[in-house]
Coordinates of C-alpha atoms in Angstrom, one line a residue:
X1 CA -47.5 7.4 51.0
X2 CA -47.0 10.5 48.8
X3 CA -44.8 8.4 46.5
X4 CA -47.4 5.6 46.1
X5 CA -50.2 8.2 45.3
X6 CA -47.8 9.9 43.0
X7 CA -47.2 6.6 41.0
X8 CA -51.0 6.0 40.7
X9 CA -51.7 9.6 39.6
X10 CA -48.7 9.5 37.2
X11 CA -50.4 6.6 35.4
X12 CA -53.5 8.7 35.0
X13 CA -51.7 11.6 33.4
X14 CA -50.3 12.1 29.9
X15 CA -46.9 11.0 31.2
X16 CA -46.8 7.4 30.0
X17 CA -44.0 5.0 29.3
X18 CA -43.1 6.9 26.2
X19 CA -42.4 10.0 28.3
X20 CA -40.0 7.9 30.4
X21 CA -38.3 6.9 27.2
X22 CA -38.1 10.5 26.1
X23 CA -36.7 11.5 29.5
X24 CA -34.0 8.9 29.3
X25 CA -33.2 9.9 25.7
X26 CA -33.1 13.5 26.7
X27 CA -30.7 12.8 29.6
X28 CA -28.5 10.8 27.2
X29 CA -28.4 13.6 24.7
X30 CA -27.7 16.1 27.5
X31 CA -24.8 14.2 28.9
X32 CA -23.3 13.3 25.5
X33 CA -23.6 17.0 24.3
X34 CA -21.9 18.2 27.4
X35 CA -19.1 15.6 26.9
X36 CA -18.3 16.5 23.3
X37 CA -18.7 20.2 23.9
X38 CA -16.2 20.0 26.7
X39 CA -13.8 18.0 24.5
X40 CA -14.1 20.5 21.7
X41 CA -13.5 23.4 24.1
X42 CA -10.4 21.8 25.5
X43 CA -9.0 21.1 22.0
X44 CA -9.6 24.6 20.7
X45 CA -8.0 26.0 23.8
X46 CA -4.9 23.9 23.0
X47 CA -1.7 25.7 24.0
X48 CA -3.7 28.1 26.2
X49 CA -4.3 25.3 28.8
X50 CA -0.6 24.4 28.6
X51 CA 0.4 28.0 29.3
X52 CA -2.0 28.2 32.2
X53 CA -0.5 25.0 33.6
X54 CA 3.0 26.4 33.4
X55 CA 1.9 29.5 35.3
X56 CA 0.5 27.5 38.3
X57 CA 1.9 29.1 41.4
X58 CA 1.5 29.1 45.1
X59 CA 0.0 32.6 45.0
X60 CA -3.6 31.9 46.2
X61 CA -5.3 34.5 44.0
X62 CA -3.6 33.4 40.8
X63 CA -4.4 29.8 41.6
X64 CA -8.1 30.7 42.2
X65 CA -8.3 32.6 38.9
X66 CA -6.5 29.7 37.1
X67 CA -9.0 27.1 38.5
X68 CA -11.9 29.3 37.5
X69 CA -10.5 29.9 34.0
X70 CA -9.6 26.3 33.2
X71 CA -12.9 24.9 34.5
X72 CA -14.8 27.5 32.4
X73 CA -12.8 26.2 29.4
X74 CA -13.2 22.5 29.9
X75 CA -16.6 22.8 31.6
X76 CA -15.9 20.3 34.3
X77 CA -14.6 20.8 37.8
X78 CA -14.5 17.0 38.3
X79 CA -12.1 16.6 35.3
X80 CA -9.8 19.3 36.7
X81 CA -9.8 17.9 40.2
X82 CA -9.0 14.4 38.9
X83 CA -6.2 16.0 36.8
X84 CA -4.8 17.6 40.0
X85 CA -4.8 14.2 41.8
X86 CA -2.7 12.9 38.9
X87 CA -0.4 15.9 38.9
X88 CA 0.3 15.6 42.6
X89 CA 0.7 11.8 42.4
X90 CA 3.3 12.4 39.7
X91 CA 5.2 14.9 41.9
X92 CA 4.6 17.7 39.3
X93 CA 2.6 19.8 41.7
X94 CA 2.4 20.1 45.5
X95 CA -0.7 20.0 47.6
X96 CA -0.6 23.7 48.6
X97 CA -0.9 24.7 44.8
X98 CA -4.1 22.8 44.4
X99 CA -6.2 24.3 47.2
X100 CA -7.1 27.6 45.6
X101 CA -7.3 26.0 42.2
X102 CA -10.1 23.7 43.5
X103 CA -11.9 26.7 44.9
X104 CA -11.7 28.4 41.5
X105 CA -12.9 25.2 39.8
X106 CA -16.2 25.3 41.8
X107 CA -16.8 28.9 40.6
X108 CA -15.9 28.0 37.0
X109 CA -18.5 25.2 36.9
X110 CA -21.3 27.7 37.4
X111 CA -21.0 28.8 33.7
X112 CA -22.8 25.7 32.6
X113 CA -25.9 26.5 34.7
X114 CA -26.1 30.0 33.2
X115 CA -26.0 28.6 29.7
X116 CA -28.7 26.1 30.5
X117 CA -30.9 28.8 32.1
X118 CA -31.5 30.2 28.6
X119 CA -34.2 27.5 28.2
X120 CA -36.3 29.4 30.8
X121 CA -37.0 32.3 28.4
X122 CA -40.7 32.5 27.8
X123 CA -42.5 32.9 24.5
X124 CA -44.2 36.1 25.9
X125 CA -40.8 37.7 26.5
X126 CA -40.8 39.3 23.0
X127 CA -39.2 38.6 19.7
X128 CA -35.7 39.9 20.8
X129 CA -35.6 37.5 23.8
X130 CA -37.1 34.7 21.7
X131 CA -34.0 34.9 19.4
X132 CA -31.7 33.9 22.3
X133 CA -33.9 31.0 23.4
X134 CA -31.9 27.8 22.7
X135 CA -34.6 26.1 20.7
X136 CA -34.5 29.0 18.3
X137 CA -30.7 29.2 17.7
X138 CA -29.6 25.6 18.5
X139 CA -30.6 24.2 15.1
X140 CA -28.7 27.0 13.4
X141 CA -25.6 26.2 15.5
X142 CA -25.9 22.5 14.7
X143 CA -26.1 23.3 11.0
X144 CA -23.0 25.6 11.2
X145 CA -21.2 23.0 13.2
X146 CA -21.9 20.3 10.7
X147 CA -20.7 22.5 7.8
X148 CA -17.5 23.4 9.7
X149 CA -16.7 19.7 10.3
X150 CA -17.5 18.7 6.7
X151 CA -16.0 21.7 4.8
X152 CA -13.3 23.4 6.9
X153 CA -9.7 22.3 6.4
X154 CA -8.4 23.9 9.6
X155 CA -8.6 21.6 12.7
X156 CA -9.4 24.6 14.9
X157 CA -12.5 25.3 12.8
X158 CA -13.5 21.6 12.9
X159 CA -13.1 21.7 16.7
X160 CA -15.2 24.9 16.8
X161 CA -17.8 22.9 14.8
X162 CA -17.7 20.1 17.4
X163 CA -18.4 22.7 20.2
X164 CA -21.4 24.0 18.3
X165 CA -22.8 20.6 17.7
X166 CA -22.2 19.6 21.3
X167 CA -24.0 22.7 22.6
X168 CA -26.9 22.0 20.2
X169 CA -27.2 18.4 21.3
X170 CA -27.0 19.5 25.0
X171 CA -29.8 22.0 24.6
X172 CA -31.9 19.5 22.6
X173 CA -31.5 17.0 25.5
X174 CA -32.5 19.7 27.9
X175 CA -35.7 20.4 25.9
X176 CA -36.5 16.7 25.7
X177 CA -36.1 16.3 29.5
X178 CA -38.2 19.4 30.3
X179 CA -40.9 18.3 27.8
X180 CA -41.1 14.8 29.3
X181 CA -41.3 16.1 32.8
X182 CA -43.8 18.9 32.2
X183 CA -46.9 16.7 32.9
X184 CA -45.5 16.3 36.5
X185 CA -46.8 19.8 37.3
X186 CA -50.4 18.4 37.0
X187 CA -49.8 15.9 39.9
X188 CA -50.2 17.5 43.3
X189 CA -48.3 14.6 44.9
X190 CA -45.3 15.5 42.8
X191 CA -45.3 18.9 44.5
X192 CA -45.6 17.1 47.9
X193 CA -42.5 15.1 47.1
X194 CA -40.6 18.1 46.1
X195 CA -41.8 19.9 49.2
X196 CA -40.3 17.1 51.2
X197 CA -37.0 18.0 49.7
X198 CA -37.3 21.5 51.3
X199 CA -36.2 19.6 54.4
X200 CA -32.5 20.6 54.1
X201 CA -31.2 17.2 55.1
X202 CA -33.4 15.3 52.6
X203 CA -32.7 17.8 49.8
X204 CA -29.0 17.6 50.5
X205 CA -29.0 13.8 50.3
X206 CA -31.0 13.8 47.1
X207 CA -28.6 16.2 45.4
X208 CA -25.6 14.2 46.7
X209 CA -26.9 10.8 45.5
X210 CA -27.9 12.0 42.0
X211 CA -24.6 13.7 41.5
X212 CA -22.6 10.7 42.8
X213 CA -24.4 8.5 40.3
X214 CA -23.8 10.6 37.2
X215 CA -20.5 12.1 38.5
X216 CA -21.1 15.6 37.2
X217 CA -22.5 18.5 39.2
X218 CA -23.1 20.5 36.0
X219 CA -25.2 17.6 34.6
X220 CA -27.2 17.2 37.9
X221 CA -27.8 21.0 38.1
X222 CA -29.0 20.8 34.4
X223 CA -31.4 18.0 35.3
X224 CA -32.7 20.1 38.2
X225 CA -33.2 23.1 35.9
X226 CA -35.1 20.9 33.4
X227 CA -37.3 19.6 36.2
X228 CA -38.0 23.2 37.3
X229 CA -39.3 24.1 33.9
X230 CA -42.3 21.8 34.6
X231 CA -43.1 23.7 37.7
X232 CA -43.4 22.3 41.2
X233 CA -39.8 22.9 42.3
X234 CA -39.6 25.6 44.9
X235 CA -36.7 27.7 46.1
X236 CA -36.9 25.8 49.5
X237 CA -36.4 22.4 47.8
X238 CA -33.9 23.5 45.2
X239 CA -31.4 25.2 47.5
X240 CA -30.5 22.2 49.6
X241 CA -30.4 19.9 46.5
X242 CA -27.8 22.3 44.9
X243 CA -25.7 22.1 48.1
X244 CA -25.8 18.3 47.8
X245 CA -24.9 18.5 44.2
X246 CA -21.7 20.4 45.0
X247 CA -20.7 17.8 47.5
X248 CA -21.6 14.9 45.2
X249 CA -19.2 16.1 42.6
X250 CA -16.3 15.1 45.0
X251 CA -17.0 11.5 44.2
X252 CA -14.9 11.8 41.0
X253 CA -11.8 13.0 42.9
X254 CA -12.5 10.4 45.6
X255 CA -12.5 7.5 43.1
X256 CA -9.4 8.9 41.4
X257 CA -7.5 9.0 44.7
X258 CA -7.7 5.2 45.0
X259 CA -4.2 3.7 44.8
X260 CA -2.3 7.1 44.8
X261 CA 0.2 8.5 47.3
X262 CA -0.8 10.3 50.4
X263 CA -0.5 13.9 49.0
X264 CA -2.7 12.9 46.0
X265 CA -5.3 11.5 48.4
X266 CA -5.2 14.9 50.2
X267 CA -6.2 16.7 47.0
X268 CA -9.5 14.8 47.1
X269 CA -9.6 15.6 50.8
X270 CA -9.3 19.3 50.1
X271 CA -12.1 19.1 47.6
X272 CA -14.4 17.4 50.2
X273 CA -13.4 19.7 53.1
X274 CA -14.0 22.8 51.0
X275 CA -17.5 21.8 50.0
X276 CA -18.4 20.5 53.4
X277 CA -17.4 23.8 55.0
X278 CA -19.3 25.7 52.4
X279 CA -22.4 23.5 53.2
X280 CA -21.9 24.1 56.9
X281 CA -22.0 27.8 56.3
X282 CA -25.1 27.8 54.0
X283 CA -27.2 25.0 55.5
X284 CA -27.8 26.9 58.8
X285 CA -28.6 30.0 56.8
X286 CA -31.3 28.1 54.8
X287 CA -32.7 26.7 58.1
X288 CA -32.8 30.2 59.6
X289 CA -34.6 31.6 56.5
X290 CA -37.2 28.7 56.7
X291 CA -37.8 28.5 60.5
X292 CA -37.5 32.1 61.7
X293 CA -38.1 34.5 58.8
X294 CA -40.6 32.3 56.9
X295 CA -40.0 34.2 53.7
X296 CA -42.7 33.8 51.1
X297 CA -40.4 33.4 48.1
X298 CA -39.1 30.1 49.5
X299 CA -42.4 28.4 48.7
X300 CA -42.7 29.9 45.2
X301 CA -41.5 28.0 42.1
X302 CA -38.0 28.4 41.0
X303 CA -36.9 28.5 37.4
X304 CA -33.6 27.7 35.7
X305 CA -32.4 31.3 36.1
X306 CA -33.1 31.1 39.9
X307 CA -31.1 27.8 40.1
X308 CA -28.2 29.4 38.2
X309 CA -28.3 32.4 40.6
X310 CA -28.2 30.4 43.8
X311 CA -25.6 28.0 42.4
X312 CA -23.4 30.9 41.6
X313 CA -24.0 32.7 44.9
X314 CA -23.2 29.5 46.9
X315 CA -19.9 28.8 45.0
X316 CA -18.7 32.3 44.7
X317 CA -19.5 33.1 48.4
X318 CA -17.9 29.9 49.7
X319 CA -14.8 30.6 47.6
X320 CA -14.3 34.1 48.8
X321 CA -15.1 33.3 52.4
X322 CA -12.6 30.4 52.5
X323 CA -9.9 31.8 50.2
X324 CA -8.0 33.5 53.0
X325 CA -8.1 30.2 54.9
X326 CA -6.6 28.1 52.1
X327 CA -3.6 27.1 54.4
X328 CA -6.0 26.0 57.1
X329 CA -7.9 23.8 54.7
X330 CA -4.6 22.3 53.6
X331 CA -3.7 21.6 57.3
X332 CA -7.0 19.9 57.8
X333 CA -6.4 17.6 54.8
X334 CA -3.0 16.8 56.2
X335 CA -4.4 16.1 59.6
X336 CA -7.2 13.9 58.6
X337 CA -5.2 12.0 55.9
X338 CA -1.9 11.2 57.7
X339 CA 1.2 9.7 56.1
X340 CA 1.0 6.0 55.5
X341 CA 3.9 4.5 57.4
X342 CA 3.4 1.0 56.1
X343 CA 3.4 1.7 52.3
X344 CA 6.2 3.2 50.5
X345 CA 4.7 6.6 49.5
X346 CA 6.4 7.2 46.2
X347 CA 5.4 9.5 43.4
X348 CA 4.8 7.9 40.0
X349 CA 6.6 9.0 36.9
X350 CA 3.5 10.1 34.9
X351 CA 0.1 9.4 36.4
X352 CA -2.3 7.9 33.8
X353 CA -5.0 10.2 35.1
X354 CA -3.2 12.8 33.0
X355 CA -4.5 11.0 29.9
X356 CA -7.9 12.4 30.6
X357 CA -6.6 15.8 29.3
X358 CA -4.2 15.3 26.4
X359 CA -3.1 19.0 26.5
X360 CA -2.0 18.7 30.1
X361 CA -0.4 15.4 29.6
X362 CA 1.6 16.6 26.6
X363 CA 2.8 19.6 28.6
X364 CA 4.0 17.3 31.4
X365 CA 5.7 14.9 28.9
X366 CA 7.5 17.8 27.4
X367 CA 8.8 18.7 30.9
X368 CA 10.0 15.2 31.4
X369 CA 11.9 15.3 28.1
X370 CA 13.7 18.4 29.3
X371 CA 14.7 16.5 32.4
X372 CA 15.9 13.7 30.2
X373 CA 17.9 16.1 28.0
X374 CA 19.6 17.7 31.0
X375 CA 20.7 14.2 32.2
X376 CA 22.1 13.4 28.7
X377 CA 23.8 16.8 28.7
X378 CA 25.4 16.2 32.1
X379 CA 26.6 12.8 31.0
X380 CA 28.1 13.9 27.8
X381 CA 29.9 17.0 29.2
X382 CA 31.3 15.1 32.2
X383 CA 32.3 12.0 30.2
X384 CA 34.2 14.3 27.9
X385 CA 36.1 15.7 30.9
X386 CA 37.0 12.2 31.9
X387 CA 39.2 11.9 28.8
X388 CA 41.6 14.3 30.5
X389 CA 41.3 13.2 34.2
X390 CA 39.2 10.1 35.4
X391 CA 37.2 10.8 38.5
X392 CA 35.6 7.6 39.9
X393 CA 32.7 9.4 41.8
X394 CA 31.7 11.3 38.7
X395 CA 31.9 8.1 36.7
X396 CA 29.5 6.5 39.1
X397 CA 27.1 9.4 38.8
X398 CA 27.2 9.2 35.0
X399 CA 26.4 5.4 35.1
X400 CA 23.5 6.1 37.5
X401 CA 22.2 8.8 35.2
X402 CA 22.4 6.4 32.2
X403 CA 20.0 4.0 34.1
X404 CA 17.7 7.0 34.7
X405 CA 17.8 8.0 31.0
X406 CA 16.9 4.5 29.9
X407 CA 14.0 4.5 32.4
X408 CA 12.8 7.9 31.1
X409 CA 12.8 6.5 27.5
X410 CA 10.8 3.4 28.5
X411 CA 8.2 5.2 30.7
X412 CA 7.9 8.3 28.5
X413 CA 7.6 6.1 25.3
X414 CA 4.9 3.9 26.8
X415 CA 2.9 6.9 28.1
X416 CA 3.2 8.8 24.7
X417 CA 2.0 5.7 22.8
X418 CA -1.1 5.6 25.1
X419 CA -1.6 9.3 24.7
X420 CA -1.4 9.1 20.9
X421 CA -4.5 6.8 20.9
X422 CA -6.6 9.7 22.3
X423 CA -8.6 12.0 20.3
X424 CA -6.0 14.7 19.5
X425 CA -5.8 17.9 17.5
X426 CA -3.3 18.0 14.7
X427 CA -1.0 20.3 16.7
X428 CA -1.1 17.8 19.7
X429 CA -0.4 14.9 17.4
X430 CA 2.6 16.6 15.8
X431 CA 3.9 17.5 19.3
X432 CA 3.7 13.9 20.4
X433 CA 5.7 12.8 17.3
X434 CA 8.3 15.4 18.2
X435 CA 8.5 14.2 21.8
X436 CA 8.9 10.5 20.7
X437 CA 11.7 11.6 18.4
X438 CA 13.4 13.7 21.2
X439 CA 13.4 10.9 23.8
X440 CA 15.0 8.6 21.2
X441 CA 17.7 11.1 20.4
X442 CA 18.4 11.9 24.1
X443 CA 18.6 8.2 24.9
X444 CA 21.1 7.6 22.1
X445 CA 23.2 10.6 23.2
X446 CA 23.3 9.1 26.7
X447 CA 24.5 5.8 25.2
X448 CA 27.3 7.6 23.3
X449 CA 28.2 9.4 26.5
X450 CA 28.5 6.0 28.3
X451 CA 30.7 4.9 25.4
X452 CA 32.9 7.9 25.8
X453 CA 33.2 7.1 29.6
X454 CA 34.3 3.5 28.8
X455 CA 36.9 4.8 26.3
X456 CA 38.1 7.3 28.9
X457 CA 38.6 4.4 31.4
X458 CA 40.5 2.4 28.8
X459 CA 42.7 5.4 28.0
X460 CA 43.4 5.8 31.7
X461 CA 44.4 2.1 32.0
X462 CA 46.6 2.1 28.9
X463 CA 50.3 2.8 29.1
X464 CA 50.2 4.2 25.6
X465 CA 49.0 7.8 25.3
X466 CA 47.7 9.9 22.3
X467 CA 50.1 12.2 20.5
X468 CA 49.7 15.9 21.1
X469 CA 48.4 16.4 17.6
X470 CA 45.7 13.8 18.2
X471 CA 44.8 15.5 21.5
X472 CA 44.5 18.9 19.8
X473 CA 42.2 17.5 17.0
X474 CA 40.1 15.9 19.7
X475 CA 39.8 19.1 21.7
X476 CA 38.5 21.0 18.7
X477 CA 35.8 18.4 18.0
X478 CA 34.8 18.0 21.6
X479 CA 34.3 21.8 21.9
X480 CA 32.3 21.9 18.7
X481 CA 30.1 19.0 19.9
X482 CA 29.5 20.8 23.3
X483 CA 28.4 23.9 21.4
X484 CA 26.0 22.0 19.1
X485 CA 24.5 20.2 22.2
X486 CA 23.9 23.5 24.1
X487 CA 22.5 25.1 21.0
X488 CA 20.2 22.3 20.0
X489 CA 18.9 21.8 23.6
X490 CA 18.2 25.6 23.7
X491 CA 16.3 25.3 20.4
X492 CA 14.2 22.4 21.9
X493 CA 13.5 24.3 25.2
X494 CA 12.6 27.7 23.6
X495 CA 11.4 26.7 20.1
X496 CA 13.9 29.2 18.7
X497 CA 13.6 28.7 14.9
X498 CA 16.3 31.2 14.1
X499 CA 18.8 29.4 16.4
X500 CA 17.7 26.1 14.8
X501 CA 19.1 27.2 11.4
X502 CA 22.6 27.5 13.0
X503 CA 22.7 23.8 14.0
X504 CA 23.0 22.3 10.5
X505 CA 26.1 24.4 9.5
X506 CA 27.9 23.4 12.7
X507 CA 26.9 19.7 12.2
X508 CA 28.5 19.9 8.8
X509 CA 31.7 21.4 10.2
X510 CA 31.9 18.6 12.9
X511 CA 31.3 15.9 10.2
X512 CA 34.1 17.3 8.1
X513 CA 36.4 17.7 11.2
X514 CA 35.8 14.1 12.3
X515 CA 36.7 12.8 8.9
X516 CA 39.9 14.9 8.8
X517 CA 40.8 13.9 12.4
X518 CA 40.5 10.2 11.5
X519 CA 42.6 10.6 8.3
X520 CA 45.2 12.5 10.3
X521 CA 45.3 9.7 12.9
X522 CA 45.6 7.0 10.2
X523 CA 48.7 8.7 8.9
X524 CA 50.1 9.0 12.4
X525 CA 49.5 5.2 12.9
X526 CA 51.4 4.5 9.7
X527 CA 54.3 6.6 10.9
X528 CA 54.3 5.0 14.3
X529 CA 53.5 8.3 16.1
X530 CA 50.5 6.7 17.9
X531 CA 50.0 3.1 19.1
X532 CA 47.5 0.7 17.4
X533 CA 45.6 0.0 20.7
X534 CA 44.8 3.6 21.3
X535 CA 44.2 4.1 17.6
X536 CA 40.9 2.0 17.6
X537 CA 39.8 3.7 20.8
X538 CA 40.4 7.1 19.2
X539 CA 38.5 6.2 16.1
X540 CA 35.5 4.9 18.2
X541 CA 35.6 8.1 20.2
X542 CA 35.4 10.3 17.1
X543 CA 32.5 8.2 15.9
X544 CA 30.6 8.7 19.1
X545 CA 31.2 12.5 18.9
X546 CA 30.0 12.5 15.3
X547 CA 26.8 10.7 16.2
X548 CA 26.1 12.9 19.2
X549 CA 26.3 15.8 16.7
X550 CA 23.9 14.1 14.3
X551 CA 21.4 13.5 17.1
X552 CA 21.6 17.1 18.1
X553 CA 20.9 18.1 14.5
X554 CA 17.8 15.8 14.5
X555 CA 16.5 17.4 17.6
X556 CA 16.8 20.8 16.1
X557 CA 15.2 19.7 12.9
X558 CA 12.2 18.3 14.8
X559 CA 11.5 21.8 16.1
X560 CA 11.5 23.2 12.6
X561 CA 9.1 20.3 11.5
X562 CA 6.8 21.0 14.3
X563 CA 6.1 24.6 13.2
X564 CA 6.3 23.8 9.4
X565 CA 4.3 20.7 8.5
X566 CA 5.4 20.9 4.9
X567 CA 9.1 20.8 5.9
X568 CA 10.9 17.8 4.3
X569 CA 13.8 16.6 6.4
X570 CA 15.4 14.6 3.6
X571 CA 15.1 17.4 1.1
X572 CA 16.6 19.8 3.7
X573 CA 19.5 17.5 4.4
X574 CA 20.3 16.9 0.8
X575 CA 19.8 20.5 -0.6
X576 CA 22.5 22.2 -2.5
X577 CA 24.2 24.0 0.4
X578 CA 26.5 25.8 -2.0
X579 CA 23.5 27.9 -3.2
X580 CA 22.3 28.6 0.4
X581 CA 24.0 31.9 1.3
X582 CA 22.8 31.9 4.9
X583 CA 24.2 28.4 5.4
X584 CA 27.5 29.4 3.8
X585 CA 28.0 32.4 6.1
X586 CA 27.2 30.4 9.3
X587 CA 29.4 27.5 8.0
X588 CA 32.4 29.7 7.5
X589 CA 32.0 31.2 10.9
X590 CA 32.0 27.8 12.6
X591 CA 34.8 26.5 10.3
X592 CA 37.0 29.4 11.4
X593 CA 36.5 28.4 15.1
X594 CA 36.4 24.6 14.9
X595 CA 38.5 23.8 11.8
X596 CA 40.6 20.6 12.1
X597 CA 43.7 21.1 10.0
X598 CA 44.6 18.6 7.3
X599 CA 48.1 17.9 8.5
X600 CA 48.8 15.1 6.0
X601 CA 48.3 14.7 2.3
X602 CA 45.6 12.0 2.5
X603 CA 42.6 12.2 0.2
X604 CA 39.3 12.8 2.1
X605 CA 36.6 10.5 1.1

């Protein structure tokens, strides 16, 4: 009945169809502004998010702080929770690490409500407070943001401009919504409807449904704040709505958990359990305040500041009450979401949910390339050992690893191509280019390691053996290639630019050594010191070693390129090395250790 009277009265007020259009437009501006502001914040954070991700730990307090910090940066607890589902589904994180991070995410999301509460500053507050009212400074921020995007050359400054414009649009949307809804304060029936929401169950359901529809608790809290500016929203009606909004935000994680493994489903379960327990603590408290204490303030109008205060009190209190019981929450998730005995519960290589946050995704791709590099290193080192003594079990492991390396290249390559289509910073774009190059180089090293294993098997089956001189030359080159692999992989892992400069001189020594070893072997073949059938194998082996060295040099050079965008690889490779004193010193050092002696008078070409 109240609703019917409200509709009739609404038609008689100044709130016409155009106000509805304004309200819808304001909501659109609000959601769009929040989206681009969040994207800009994530981009400008860049490597900071990557470093936070690497520090994720089972320590509950650190996990809580991390969850709070990351959510404060990306302005979305839903985005972080969906990201955690992807990380667990990929086997990158375990369930216990996510519990306190989710708690922290709920606290981090309160920042948005405080920003939006600035709209509640009244004109009568004085000139000083008027200056911090969004409608006063938002146009200035928008102008600065546009200038940064149009004029600035630095991507970080352009991203800062995006954040400013996003904030201005968000606040403009907030003003439009509050202006469109202000006539509602003249309708008594509207107050009656809002009073109905003071029933905790109805209020909880209203907040839950609205948040499930727009899939953002920050946005739904913002809408409530805009509604409160028009008056008519009381503390008694706002508090249960806020509780429902916190539960409604779980819908994003719930949808993200469709089609994932059991542990990833449990991440969504943890999010729901945490919010349900928080509501079970606060809802009886609200009922007690209403039924037994009958506090007067509950029936007074609430403003955006009051909403931000209660939103913060609820999330912070729930987090600190439940933080000591994080293990219990994990056990509840495990209990109510048991292992699926029918489906094969396997982790995926890289969950596509990680694409929602390019910074996180790049960090995980980098870790996968390190795993790929370690497999290639294992295969090369052990295939080289097979040249001396063939071990069948080790040979099988190398062959299995080669299949894994090919799989890494295929899956990582496909994922990185999808990632490159996202809106990226220049730094992230360069990192993706480096990762694509690295997986190609590691895969080719793996192929050459497989070739070396095949050659080792043929040597083992052949009755003809290499001469001692050929073996000595081969040992020298193998040891040099081992060092360049260890060195270049260390450069890739640590971004050690100083170490990177040592790779090229060693690669030059290896290149010269391979040429001399081949020439020495040709002469031995002419003199009948080595057999022809082993001669071709020996030449192929030296070629594989030379190419592994070249791939190592490429990996090292890619690190230099990442931190020096003006670096020209072709120019670097073809520079006059005789004039490079640093190169000559390092070259002479490696030459003294890995020199292949010219044993025959054959012209080197």
